[in-house]
Amino acid sequence: METRIRQIDKNRIDENIIEEAAEILQNGGLVAFPTETVYGLGADALQEEAARKTYAAKGRPSDNPLIVHIADYEDLRKIAVNIPAETDMLAAHFWPGPLTMIFEKSPAVPYGTTGGLDTVAVRMPVDPVAAALIRAAGGFVSAPSANTSGRPSPTTAEHVAEDLNGKIDMILDGGPVDIGLESTILDMTVSPPMILRPGAITAEMFEEVIGPVDVDQTLLSADSVQAPKAPGMKYRHYAPKARLFIVEGDLREEILAIRQLSYAAHRKGKEVGIIATAETLPFYNHGIVKSTGSRENEKTIAKGLYGVLREFDEENVDTIYSESFAAQGIGKAIMNRLEKAAGHQTIPAADIVRRQKYRRILFVSSTDSARGPVAAELLRNRNLKQEYVIGSAGMVVLFPEPANQKAEAIMKSAGMSLEGHSSRQFDREDIQEDSLVLAVDGTIKEKLISEYGQINNLYTLNEFAEDDTEIPDPYGQPLPAYGECFEVLKKLVQKLADRLDSLAEGEI
Ligand code: AMP
Ligand code: MG
């Protein structure tokens, strides 16, 4: 079937396009349309045959009921019965909007639409294109998310086309959606009402209007043996092609852990995917990193999440690590979708972080112009099991200078270079819990102690490398002295690298 794609501007709705789409629906066809949550795959909710087509196009199990979308509150009474009293208040606050309520169904709603249930899920979307289409099509449009079952829900018309082009009659392209996560589902057939799926409308928001609501316990724990109350929640929805892991901890730990994991993969010649945010993007230097949005406004993360998951399906990665997000407000819905996408696979960030003792290695010499920078560059050239920020500093550096020319000549002859090096003074800031400070000789070590007091991880290079060879100071001597010093440093740095690798307990 040829899928007609029509652009539509929600601020200036073209009635001809709405008519064309509504006619398709009335004839039992399928039209994807924008809503504020995600794109919906619309069908006439009162035609059993149309529901069957919906399931076929999505490849969705037919016991997974559809949500019926209405445009006018009065219409609720035509499809639902025994509507509880709180409904008016909830509708007044949250409709039109990203809230789906479940009621006992009226006989008007076919079992095909409700997946065989005696209840019906109803939502009144705020998107003006959706509202216009629903009205023009007769008032009742069933619409699950317009994706292939098992893929992330579509937040743009392009996503819909990726999945359903050729399988449905029309796509109304109204641009990217606002929210990006599916509606909150609230079961009104129980008292107090119960949240079956978290969304942009949160438990706290309900509480302000009608008092406390319940939350389906299966949403709270991964290992619940009970089936969730919304039939659709039992399927592993939103699954990316790659294995997705959520790295959980405080943000700093998450970043460090993901850095370690992505470095370990990179070292094996593999690139992983990383789900990050605008704020954390700059901290990653390996892997394919994508930002879902900004931590300053979690709504942007909700909006970007599914698009990022889809983008990763186009990338050649078999593992994705995601940061986690605050479990409050919309963060709850974000984490719920992310956990489903990950099949609840999480990695405690602290467990990974703990495996790496040092993250910075600093070589300290007197002027930071020869031995220190040479050692640092030699170490950077080792393919270490873990990633370190490797640098050098001097005890007396009055102003920044390039590396000693003889040291540079020796490095060049060994196929390396100190180009770009600029000497700098050792600083109290260089003493950090995770930094290993290596003095090039005993005198420097003593000076460090006398100036800064006890430093936790301070050694001479040969101490730490467990080798007695002293590093000669070639300062002021001819080139061969620099060559000899280089050979000693090379041997010690190799031992240092072995020692560091042996500290890197186990492979990640
Ligand atoms: P989707 O339209 O893809 O967002 O999926 C609709 C969601 O609503 C699925 O998780 C369904 O299981 C849920 N749902 C629809 N109707 C009912 C109902 N009558 N009772 C419980 N959950 C429902
Ligand atoms: Mg869906």
Short mmCIF file of N, CA, C and O in Angstrom, two decimals, residues 63-65 102 114-115 117 196 228-235:
data_model
loop_
_atom_site.label_atom_id
_atom_site.label_comp_id
_atom_site.label_asym_id
_atom_site.label_seq_id
_atom_site.Cartn_x
_atom_site.Cartn_y
_atom_site.Cartn_z
N ASP A 63 -3.85 -8.99 22.43
CA ASP A 63 -4.38 -8.89 23.80
C ASP A 63 -3.92 -7.59 24.45
O ASP A 63 -4.11 -7.37 25.63
N ASN A 64 -3.26 -6.74 23.67
CA ASN A 64 -2.75 -5.48 24.20
C ASN A 64 -3.70 -4.36 23.75
O ASN A 64 -3.66 -3.94 22.61
N PRO A 65 -4.57 -3.92 24.68
CA PRO A 65 -5.66 -3.03 24.28
C PRO A 65 -5.21 -1.65 23.78
O PRO A 65 -4.12 -1.21 24.09
N ILE A 102 -8.87 4.76 32.68
CA ILE A 102 -9.53 3.49 32.36
C ILE A 102 -10.86 3.38 33.09
O ILE A 102 -10.95 3.65 34.29
N THR A 114 -10.56 -3.20 22.79
CA THR A 114 -10.11 -3.29 24.20
C THR A 114 -9.31 -4.56 24.49
O THR A 114 -9.09 -4.90 25.65
N GLY A 115 -8.93 -5.24 23.42
CA GLY A 115 -8.14 -6.46 23.63
C GLY A 115 -8.93 -7.49 24.43
O GLY A 115 -8.35 -8.24 25.21
N LEU A 117 -11.06 -6.91 26.82
CA LEU A 117 -11.37 -6.48 28.19
C LEU A 117 -12.73 -5.80 28.27
O LEU A 117 -13.25 -5.28 27.28
N LEU A 196 -1.05 2.95 36.32
CA LEU A 196 -0.56 1.73 35.69
C LEU A 196 0.66 1.99 34.82
O LEU A 196 1.40 1.07 34.50
N PRO A 228 1.97 -6.98 35.15
CA PRO A 228 1.47 -5.61 35.33
C PRO A 228 0.00 -5.52 34.96
O PRO A 228 -0.51 -6.32 34.18
N LYS A 229 -0.68 -4.51 35.52
CA LYS A 229 -2.12 -4.41 35.31
C LYS A 229 -2.47 -3.85 33.93
O LYS A 229 -3.53 -4.12 33.41
N ALA A 230 -1.60 -3.02 33.36
CA ALA A 230 -1.83 -2.61 31.97
C ALA A 230 -1.19 -3.69 31.11
O ALA A 230 0.02 -3.90 31.18
N PRO A 231 -2.01 -4.42 30.32
CA PRO A 231 -1.46 -5.56 29.59
C PRO A 231 -0.21 -5.21 28.79
O PRO A 231 0.73 -6.00 28.72
N GLY A 232 -0.17 -4.01 28.23
CA GLY A 232 0.96 -3.63 27.38
C GLY A 232 2.26 -3.53 28.13
O GLY A 232 3.34 -3.63 27.55
N MET A 233 2.19 -3.31 29.45
CA MET A 233 3.40 -3.08 30.21
C MET A 233 4.20 -4.38 30.40
O MET A 233 5.34 -4.35 30.87
N LYS A 234 3.60 -5.51 30.07
CA LYS A 234 4.35 -6.75 30.28
C LYS A 234 5.31 -7.02 29.11
O LYS A 234 6.24 -7.80 29.24
N TYR A 235 5.08 -6.38 27.99
CA TYR A 235 5.96 -6.63 26.86
C TYR A 235 7.23 -5.83 27.00
O TYR A 235 7.23 -4.74 27.55
#
